[in-house]
Amino acid sequence: MRNTSVPPGNSRPPLFLGLAVVMVLLALTLTPWLRQDSVESPAPARVSESRPPTAVARPSTPPTPSVPAPAPRVPVPSAPSVDALSAALHEERVSLTSSVIVEGIDMDRSRVCAGEAMSLSARLGGEPEPGAVYRWVWPVSDGGAELHPGPTLQWKAPAAAGRYRVRFQVCKDLGGRRVGVLAEREVVLDVRSCGEGERQQHEPLRLAVTQRGQGTFAFQALFEGPARVTAYAWDFGDGTTSTTTEPSVEHTYALQELGAQETRSFTVRLQARLDRGGPLEATTFVLARGQPPAEVPPPVELRISRWRPDSERGGWRSEVVVRAPEKADITWERLERVLVHWDGETDFATHPWRDVLQVEEHLEHGGFRGYVKVSAAEASPDIKQILDTLYGHDAVGKEVVVSWSPFKREPPAK
């Protein structure tokens, strides 16, 4: 066993040994401080100065092309519910099952300038419904709704740019306020703010239409520009096409399949090919109506006089007599007026029938005697002819249609 005892005479460690231990401990303690103090003191903090950035040489990379910011899109207004439209029209909507479908809606232009007109036409498919009524309906700013009958529409754009919804419907009158909806389709129309040189009268190609007879129409291309038109390519909308070197053409539609007073709209497209530059295109619509066979008597007897100036109220007037057959009991509803301009453009308006026709005597079964009015504003110098169509229905709900011309201006002398 190891002896750890202190030898005699050395009961305490020598003094120099204790001092040595203290010196070693001080050396161990002061060494880190001495090393830290020996390092060069950091420079005092400086206030940063604003200097232009220094260009740094970097590997050359192809510049990123600047992409223009996309034009702000006008949000599409939320669609009013069908119940809201029915309430605005004071109707009770009833959805009906039907084989007729609305395949699409054609437009004569993709967008329209604020305050100008554009034409719409509905394309129908499936089996036609007897007694069906075609109409267009759209909301207006005051919470109401506007309505226009027929498969085509001349829609006047509001003065404010934006995107507007228009709905086409195939309906049936169920009596009272109840309206049955067989098929419908909605389209959103783009209305733009346009400069003076962007409006329709400045378009290089326009298309004028004149009806020559039952199902026969004359088309005239109106072109303005420095180039020369080498050919006109026509698509008449019934599967028939034609190419001409002249700017005018005539076409007759086959209407044998149309029933009595049944209407059908055709979309006519024109492409003008130029000797330099891309081709120009224009679109218009024609509305053809079937006629009853010769052995079928007309629904009413119509007599109308030639228009003459109205010295009392201004404008023009024509005497009208409508006689209805027995048991017809016709109820008249509305009058559609078409203003035909010299350049072939048309304006449509629908009126309550008593606003245009002044009834002086009521005859049996819904007939009447009176006169039809044309205001001086309607018969302005740029109007060639005015066409009226009176709509109603008989006791069994069958549609009754009567048409006439209350005004026509002779062409100006060349």
Short mmCIF file of C-alpha atoms in Angstrom, two decimals:
data_model
loop_
_atom_site.label_atom_id
_atom_site.label_comp_id
_atom_site.label_asym_id
_atom_site.label_seq_id
_atom_site.Cartn_x
_atom_site.Cartn_y
_atom_site.Cartn_z
CA MET A 1 0.00 0.00 0.00
CA ARG A 2 1.25 3.42 -1.10
CA ASN A 3 2.39 5.70 1.77
CA THR A 4 0.76 9.15 1.56
CA SER A 5 1.87 10.43 4.87
CA VAL A 6 3.95 13.53 5.24
CA PRO A 7 7.53 12.89 6.13
CA PRO A 8 8.56 14.08 9.47
CA GLY A 9 9.92 17.60 9.58
CA ASN A 10 7.84 18.72 6.51
CA SER A 11 4.44 19.26 8.02
CA ARG A 12 3.73 22.22 5.55
CA PRO A 13 4.64 22.65 1.87
CA PRO A 14 7.51 25.02 1.19
CA LEU A 15 6.63 28.68 0.46
CA PHE A 16 8.19 28.68 -3.00
CA LEU A 17 5.96 25.76 -3.98
CA GLY A 18 2.76 27.72 -3.08
CA LEU A 19 3.95 30.74 -4.98
CA ALA A 20 4.58 28.60 -8.03
CA VAL A 21 1.05 27.25 -7.95
CA VAL A 22 -0.35 30.78 -7.72
CA MET A 23 1.74 31.92 -10.66
CA VAL A 24 0.50 29.03 -12.82
CA LEU A 25 -3.13 29.81 -12.02
CA LEU A 26 -2.66 33.52 -12.84
CA ALA A 27 -1.02 32.63 -16.12
CA LEU A 28 -3.92 30.38 -17.12
CA THR A 29 -6.45 33.08 -16.19
CA LEU A 30 -4.75 36.04 -17.90
CA THR A 31 -3.73 34.28 -21.14
CA PRO A 32 -7.15 34.62 -22.95
CA TRP A 33 -7.43 38.29 -21.89
CA LEU A 34 -3.94 39.02 -23.12
CA ARG A 35 -4.71 37.37 -26.49
CA GLN A 36 -7.92 39.35 -26.88
CA ASP A 37 -6.20 42.59 -25.99
CA SER A 38 -3.44 41.88 -28.46
CA VAL A 39 -5.97 41.81 -31.40
CA GLU A 40 -6.27 45.11 -33.25
CA SER A 41 -9.24 47.09 -32.00
CA PRO A 42 -12.05 47.40 -34.57
CA ALA A 43 -12.42 50.67 -36.43
CA PRO A 44 -15.05 53.00 -35.05
CA ALA A 45 -18.45 52.76 -36.71
CA ARG A 46 -18.99 55.11 -39.63
CA VAL A 47 -22.18 56.74 -40.76
CA SER A 48 -23.15 55.26 -44.13
CA GLU A 49 -23.01 57.70 -47.01
CA SER A 50 -25.50 57.71 -49.89
CA ARG A 51 -23.56 56.84 -53.01
CA PRO A 52 -24.70 55.77 -56.44
CA PRO A 53 -24.58 52.01 -56.89
CA THR A 54 -21.39 50.69 -58.35
CA ALA A 55 -21.77 48.83 -61.61
CA VAL A 56 -20.75 45.22 -61.26
CA ALA A 57 -19.63 43.29 -64.27
CA ARG A 58 -21.77 40.20 -64.75
CA PRO A 59 -21.99 37.58 -67.48
CA SER A 60 -24.06 38.92 -70.36
CA THR A 61 -27.61 37.53 -70.48
CA PRO A 62 -30.30 38.27 -73.07
CA PRO A 63 -32.60 41.09 -71.93
CA THR A 64 -36.06 40.18 -70.87
CA PRO A 65 -38.56 41.67 -73.35
CA SER A 66 -40.90 44.20 -71.83
CA VAL A 67 -44.47 42.93 -71.97
CA PRO A 68 -47.13 45.67 -71.93
CA ALA A 69 -49.56 45.48 -69.12
CA PRO A 70 -52.83 43.90 -70.27
CA ALA A 71 -55.75 46.26 -70.82
CA PRO A 72 -58.08 46.32 -67.86
CA ARG A 73 -61.03 44.05 -68.43
CA VAL A 74 -64.46 45.39 -67.74
CA PRO A 75 -66.12 42.96 -65.35
CA VAL A 76 -69.16 41.14 -66.63
CA PRO A 77 -72.20 42.28 -64.68
CA SER A 78 -73.78 39.61 -62.56
CA ALA A 79 -76.65 37.95 -64.36
CA PRO A 80 -80.07 38.94 -63.02
CA SER A 81 -82.11 35.93 -62.04
CA VAL A 82 -84.80 34.78 -64.42
CA ASP A 83 -87.31 35.50 -61.66
CA ALA A 84 -86.09 39.12 -61.50
CA LEU A 85 -86.59 39.51 -65.27
CA SER A 86 -90.06 37.98 -65.04
CA ALA A 87 -90.95 40.35 -62.19
CA ALA A 88 -89.72 43.32 -64.23
CA LEU A 89 -91.98 42.20 -67.10
CA HIS A 90 -94.90 41.58 -64.70
CA GLU A 91 -95.01 37.93 -65.73
CA GLU A 92 -95.19 34.56 -64.04
CA ARG A 93 -92.50 32.30 -65.51
CA VAL A 94 -93.23 28.62 -66.16
CA SER A 95 -90.42 26.37 -67.47
CA LEU A 96 -91.68 23.89 -70.10
CA THR A 97 -90.08 20.82 -71.67
CA SER A 98 -89.54 21.20 -75.39
CA SER A 99 -87.61 19.75 -78.32
CA VAL A 100 -86.65 23.18 -79.66
CA ILE A 101 -83.17 24.39 -78.73
CA VAL A 102 -81.25 27.65 -79.19
CA GLU A 103 -78.03 26.55 -80.89
CA GLY A 104 -76.38 29.95 -80.76
CA ILE A 105 -76.66 33.70 -81.26
CA ASP A 106 -74.96 35.36 -84.23
CA MET A 107 -73.76 38.99 -84.12
CA ASP A 108 -72.88 41.30 -87.00
CA ARG A 109 -69.82 42.56 -85.05
CA SER A 110 -67.79 41.33 -82.08
CA ARG A 111 -68.17 44.65 -80.22
CA VAL A 112 -70.07 47.90 -80.62
CA CYS A 113 -69.37 51.54 -79.88
CA ALA A 114 -71.37 53.18 -77.10
CA GLY A 115 -74.62 54.63 -78.43
CA GLU A 116 -74.54 52.69 -81.71
CA ALA A 117 -76.56 49.65 -82.84
CA MET A 118 -75.61 46.04 -83.46
CA SER A 119 -77.67 43.20 -84.94
CA LEU A 120 -78.30 39.84 -83.27
CA SER A 121 -79.89 36.70 -84.70
CA ALA A 122 -80.83 33.47 -82.91
CA ARG A 123 -80.03 30.08 -84.47
CA LEU A 124 -82.67 27.49 -83.61
CA GLY A 125 -82.56 23.71 -83.79
CA GLY A 126 -84.73 20.76 -82.91
CA GLU A 127 -88.40 20.49 -83.73
CA PRO A 128 -90.29 23.80 -83.97
CA GLU A 129 -93.09 24.33 -81.48
CA PRO A 130 -96.51 25.35 -82.88
CA GLY A 131 -97.59 28.71 -81.50
CA ALA A 132 -94.13 29.54 -80.12
CA VAL A 133 -93.17 33.20 -79.73
CA TYR A 134 -89.59 34.45 -80.13
CA ARG A 135 -88.42 37.40 -78.07
CA TRP A 136 -85.40 39.21 -76.63
CA VAL A 137 -85.29 40.59 -73.11
CA TRP A 138 -82.60 42.50 -71.22
CA PRO A 139 -82.40 44.42 -67.93
CA VAL A 140 -82.16 48.22 -67.84
CA SER A 141 -80.59 50.49 -65.28
CA ASP A 142 -83.76 51.40 -63.39
CA GLY A 143 -84.47 47.79 -62.43
CA GLY A 144 -86.88 47.20 -65.29
CA ALA A 145 -86.51 45.20 -68.49
CA GLU A 146 -86.93 45.81 -72.21
CA LEU A 147 -88.51 43.32 -74.61
CA HIS A 148 -88.34 42.93 -78.38
CA PRO A 149 -90.20 40.23 -80.39
CA GLY A 150 -88.85 38.14 -83.24
CA PRO A 151 -85.78 35.97 -83.93
CA THR A 152 -83.60 39.01 -84.76
CA LEU A 153 -82.78 42.12 -82.77
CA GLN A 154 -81.37 45.53 -83.61
CA TRP A 155 -79.88 46.35 -80.19
CA LYS A 156 -78.97 49.93 -79.36
CA ALA A 157 -75.94 50.09 -77.09
CA PRO A 158 -76.16 52.29 -73.97
CA ALA A 159 -74.16 55.51 -73.78
CA ALA A 160 -71.89 54.03 -71.08
CA ALA A 161 -69.19 51.51 -72.02
CA GLY A 162 -69.35 48.13 -70.32
CA ARG A 163 -70.56 44.57 -70.81
CA TYR A 164 -74.31 43.95 -71.04
CA ARG A 165 -76.40 40.80 -70.97
CA VAL A 166 -79.19 40.08 -73.47
CA ARG A 167 -81.36 36.94 -73.31
CA PHE A 168 -83.23 35.26 -76.19
CA GLN A 169 -86.29 33.15 -75.33
CA VAL A 170 -88.72 30.84 -77.10
CA CYS A 171 -92.01 31.20 -75.23
CA LYS A 172 -95.68 30.29 -75.18
CA ASP A 173 -98.53 32.39 -73.87
CA LEU A 174 -100.27 30.33 -71.16
CA GLY A 175 -102.94 32.92 -70.47
CA GLY A 176 -103.08 35.72 -67.94
CA ARG A 177 -99.63 36.63 -66.68
CA ARG A 178 -98.26 33.10 -67.14
CA VAL A 179 -95.55 32.70 -69.80
CA GLY A 180 -94.08 29.31 -70.64
CA VAL A 181 -90.36 29.28 -71.51
CA LEU A 182 -89.46 26.51 -73.97
CA ALA A 183 -85.79 27.40 -74.59
CA GLU A 184 -83.46 30.33 -73.96
CA ARG A 185 -79.87 31.49 -74.32
CA GLU A 186 -77.93 34.48 -73.01
CA VAL A 187 -75.16 36.51 -74.66
CA VAL A 188 -72.82 39.16 -73.20
CA LEU A 189 -72.32 42.21 -75.45
CA ASP A 190 -69.12 44.27 -75.34
CA VAL A 191 -69.74 48.04 -75.54
CA ARG A 192 -66.62 50.19 -76.03
CA SER A 193 -65.86 53.90 -75.87
CA CYS A 194 -64.86 54.84 -79.42
CA GLY A 195 -63.17 57.80 -81.00
CA GLU A 196 -64.67 59.63 -83.93
CA GLY A 197 -62.74 57.60 -86.51
CA GLU A 198 -63.74 54.25 -84.96
CA ARG A 199 -67.49 54.44 -85.45
CA GLN A 200 -69.53 52.43 -87.93
CA GLN A 201 -69.73 55.13 -90.59
CA HIS A 202 -65.94 54.93 -90.88
CA GLU A 203 -65.81 51.15 -91.39
CA PRO A 204 -64.22 50.32 -94.78
CA LEU A 205 -66.78 47.61 -95.65
CA ARG A 206 -70.53 47.62 -95.04
CA LEU A 207 -73.38 45.50 -96.36
CA ALA A 208 -76.75 46.87 -97.52
CA VAL A 209 -79.87 44.71 -98.04
CA THR A 210 -83.09 45.30 -99.99
CA GLN A 211 -85.96 42.80 -100.21
CA ARG A 212 -87.13 42.32 -103.81
CA GLY A 213 -89.90 39.80 -103.25
CA GLN A 214 -91.02 36.77 -101.30
CA GLY A 215 -87.73 35.30 -100.07
CA THR A 216 -85.66 37.32 -102.58
CA PHE A 217 -83.05 39.82 -101.39
CA ALA A 218 -80.53 42.10 -103.09
CA PHE A 219 -77.18 42.62 -101.36
CA GLN A 220 -74.83 45.54 -101.99
CA ALA A 221 -71.23 45.78 -100.73
CA LEU A 222 -70.18 49.32 -99.79
CA PHE A 223 -66.38 49.61 -99.77
CA GLU A 224 -64.20 52.65 -99.10
CA GLY A 225 -60.41 52.49 -99.19
CA PRO A 226 -57.29 52.94 -101.32
CA ALA A 227 -57.02 49.25 -102.25
CA ARG A 228 -58.90 47.53 -105.05
CA VAL A 229 -61.37 44.70 -104.41
CA THR A 230 -60.52 41.70 -106.58
CA ALA A 231 -63.43 39.45 -105.52
CA TYR A 232 -66.49 39.33 -103.30
CA ALA A 233 -67.14 36.01 -101.53
CA TRP A 234 -70.77 35.63 -100.34
CA ASP A 235 -72.19 33.16 -97.82
CA PHE A 236 -76.00 33.44 -97.71
CA GLY A 237 -76.51 31.37 -94.55
CA ASP A 238 -78.57 28.60 -96.18
CA GLY A 239 -75.66 26.49 -97.43
CA THR A 240 -75.33 28.53 -100.63
CA THR A 241 -72.18 30.49 -101.50
CA SER A 242 -71.11 32.63 -104.44
CA THR A 243 -68.07 34.60 -105.61
CA THR A 244 -68.48 37.70 -107.78
CA THR A 245 -66.34 40.51 -109.13
CA GLU A 246 -69.23 42.97 -108.83
CA PRO A 247 -70.23 44.45 -105.43
CA SER A 248 -73.91 43.44 -105.77
CA VAL A 249 -75.72 40.12 -105.89
CA GLU A 250 -79.27 38.78 -105.57
CA HIS A 251 -80.35 35.61 -103.78
CA THR A 252 -83.66 33.77 -103.30
CA TYR A 253 -84.23 31.56 -100.26
CA ALA A 254 -86.26 28.35 -100.43
CA LEU A 255 -89.20 28.85 -98.07
CA GLN A 256 -91.28 25.74 -98.85
CA GLU A 257 -90.51 24.25 -95.43
CA LEU A 258 -91.76 27.33 -93.58
CA GLY A 259 -95.31 27.20 -92.27
CA ALA A 260 -97.87 29.92 -92.68
CA GLN A 261 -96.49 33.15 -91.19
CA GLU A 262 -93.46 31.25 -89.81
CA THR A 263 -90.27 33.30 -89.81
CA ARG A 264 -86.65 32.30 -90.26
CA SER A 265 -83.48 34.36 -89.97
CA PHE A 266 -80.45 33.85 -92.21
CA THR A 267 -76.94 35.10 -91.45
CA VAL A 268 -75.25 36.58 -94.52
CA ARG A 269 -71.45 36.97 -94.49
CA LEU A 270 -69.35 38.83 -97.04
CA GLN A 271 -65.58 38.74 -97.54
CA ALA A 272 -64.00 41.38 -99.79
CA ARG A 273 -60.59 40.27 -101.09
CA LEU A 274 -58.17 43.11 -101.81
CA ASP A 275 -55.25 43.43 -104.19
CA ARG A 276 -53.07 44.34 -101.21
CA GLY A 277 -53.60 43.74 -97.53
CA GLY A 278 -55.82 41.25 -95.76
CA PRO A 279 -59.47 40.65 -96.66
CA LEU A 280 -62.33 42.63 -95.09
CA GLU A 281 -65.50 41.05 -93.69
CA ALA A 282 -69.05 42.21 -93.01
CA THR A 283 -72.16 40.45 -91.66
CA THR A 284 -75.88 41.13 -91.87
CA PHE A 285 -79.14 39.24 -91.32
CA VAL A 286 -82.29 38.77 -93.40
CA LEU A 287 -85.67 37.64 -92.10
CA ALA A 288 -87.91 35.57 -94.38
CA ARG A 289 -91.53 34.73 -93.65
CA GLY A 290 -93.54 31.82 -94.98
CA GLN A 291 -96.87 32.45 -96.67
CA PRO A 292 -100.03 30.35 -96.42
CA PRO A 293 -101.09 28.38 -99.51
CA ALA A 294 -103.24 30.23 -102.01
CA GLU A 295 -106.36 28.28 -101.04
CA VAL A 296 -106.08 29.28 -97.39
CA PRO A 297 -107.89 32.57 -96.73
CA PRO A 298 -105.91 35.34 -95.00
CA PRO A 299 -106.51 35.68 -91.24
CA VAL A 300 -108.04 39.15 -91.70
CA GLU A 301 -109.12 41.48 -94.49
CA LEU A 302 -106.88 44.54 -94.71
CA ARG A 303 -107.43 47.80 -96.55
CA ILE A 304 -104.97 50.67 -96.28
CA SER A 305 -104.80 53.94 -98.18
CA ARG A 306 -101.72 55.67 -99.53
CA TRP A 307 -100.01 57.90 -96.97
CA ARG A 308 -100.68 61.62 -97.02
CA PRO A 309 -99.45 64.57 -94.96
CA ASP A 310 -101.18 65.07 -91.60
CA SER A 311 -101.91 68.79 -91.51
CA GLU A 312 -103.13 68.71 -87.90
CA ARG A 313 -100.41 66.75 -86.12
CA GLY A 314 -97.59 66.85 -88.65
CA GLY A 315 -95.99 63.83 -90.23
CA TRP A 316 -98.01 61.35 -92.29
CA ARG A 317 -101.14 59.21 -91.95
CA SER A 318 -102.79 56.31 -93.77
CA GLU A 319 -106.38 55.13 -93.39
CA VAL A 320 -106.62 51.51 -92.19
CA VAL A 321 -109.56 49.09 -92.09
CA VAL A 322 -109.16 45.58 -90.61
CA ARG A 323 -112.07 43.12 -90.76
CA ALA A 324 -111.85 39.83 -88.86
CA PRO A 325 -113.75 36.63 -89.75
CA GLU A 326 -116.46 35.22 -87.53
CA LYS A 327 -115.44 33.49 -84.30
CA ALA A 328 -111.94 34.91 -84.63
CA ASP A 329 -112.21 37.31 -81.67
CA ILE A 330 -108.76 38.75 -82.31
CA THR A 331 -106.88 40.53 -79.54
CA TRP A 332 -104.20 42.87 -80.84
CA GLU A 333 -101.02 43.21 -78.79
CA ARG A 334 -98.17 45.16 -80.37
CA LEU A 335 -96.91 46.83 -83.53
CA GLU A 336 -93.36 46.41 -84.80
CA ARG A 337 -92.03 49.27 -86.94
CA VAL A 338 -88.96 48.99 -89.17
CA LEU A 339 -87.24 52.12 -90.54
CA VAL A 340 -85.26 51.33 -93.71
CA HIS A 341 -82.44 53.77 -94.52
CA TRP A 342 -81.15 54.55 -98.00
CA ASP A 343 -77.94 52.63 -97.30
CA GLY A 344 -79.88 49.49 -96.33
CA GLU A 345 -79.44 49.86 -92.56
CA THR A 346 -82.59 49.29 -90.51
CA ASP A 347 -83.91 50.49 -87.15
CA PHE A 348 -86.46 48.46 -85.21
CA ALA A 349 -88.94 49.64 -82.61
CA THR A 350 -91.84 47.93 -80.85
CA HIS A 351 -94.87 49.92 -79.64
CA PRO A 352 -98.20 49.17 -77.96
CA TRP A 353 -100.45 48.96 -80.98
CA ARG A 354 -102.78 51.74 -79.83
CA ASP A 355 -99.82 54.17 -79.67
CA VAL A 356 -99.39 53.96 -83.45
CA LEU A 357 -102.92 53.13 -84.61
CA GLN A 358 -105.71 55.60 -83.89
CA VAL A 359 -108.97 53.58 -83.73
CA GLU A 360 -112.04 55.56 -84.78
CA GLU A 361 -114.51 52.64 -84.87
CA HIS A 362 -114.43 49.13 -83.39
CA LEU A 363 -115.71 46.42 -85.74
CA GLU A 364 -116.83 42.86 -85.00
CA HIS A 365 -114.50 40.06 -83.86
CA GLY A 366 -111.56 42.37 -83.22
CA GLY A 367 -111.65 44.40 -86.42
CA PHE A 368 -111.33 48.18 -86.44
CA ARG A 369 -111.37 51.30 -88.62
CA GLY A 370 -108.88 54.15 -88.09
CA TYR A 371 -105.54 55.44 -89.28
CA VAL A 372 -101.85 54.74 -88.71
CA LYS A 373 -99.50 57.59 -87.79
CA VAL A 374 -95.91 58.33 -88.88
CA SER A 375 -94.18 61.22 -87.14
CA ALA A 376 -92.00 63.72 -88.99
CA ALA A 377 -88.98 62.50 -86.99
CA GLU A 378 -89.55 58.91 -88.17
CA ALA A 379 -89.84 60.00 -91.82
CA SER A 380 -86.56 61.94 -91.82
CA PRO A 381 -84.78 62.49 -95.18
CA ASP A 382 -82.43 59.52 -94.61
CA ILE A 383 -85.40 57.09 -94.41
CA LYS A 384 -86.39 55.30 -97.62
CA GLN A 385 -89.33 53.25 -96.36
CA ILE A 386 -91.23 52.32 -93.20
CA LEU A 387 -92.70 48.84 -92.62
CA ASP A 388 -95.32 48.00 -89.96
CA THR A 389 -96.26 44.56 -88.62
CA LEU A 390 -99.27 44.23 -86.32
CA TYR A 391 -99.31 41.18 -84.01
CA GLY A 392 -102.23 39.61 -82.15
CA HIS A 393 -103.89 36.26 -81.42
CA ASP A 394 -107.31 34.77 -81.99
CA ALA A 395 -109.69 33.01 -79.60
CA VAL A 396 -107.70 29.74 -79.65
CA GLY A 397 -104.34 31.46 -79.14
CA LYS A 398 -103.16 31.28 -82.76
CA GLU A 399 -100.93 34.19 -83.79
CA VAL A 400 -102.39 36.68 -86.26
CA VAL A 401 -99.99 38.91 -88.22
CA VAL A 402 -100.81 41.81 -90.55
CA SER A 403 -98.21 43.90 -92.43
CA TRP A 404 -98.23 47.11 -94.50
CA SER A 405 -96.07 50.09 -95.43
CA PRO A 406 -97.26 53.43 -94.01
CA PHE A 407 -94.58 55.49 -95.78
CA LYS A 408 -92.21 55.28 -98.74
CA ARG A 409 -90.06 58.01 -100.21
CA GLU A 410 -89.23 58.21 -103.89
CA PRO A 411 -85.51 57.99 -104.66
CA PRO A 412 -83.81 61.36 -105.13
CA ALA A 413 -83.05 62.45 -108.67
CA LYS A 414 -79.42 61.83 -109.66
#
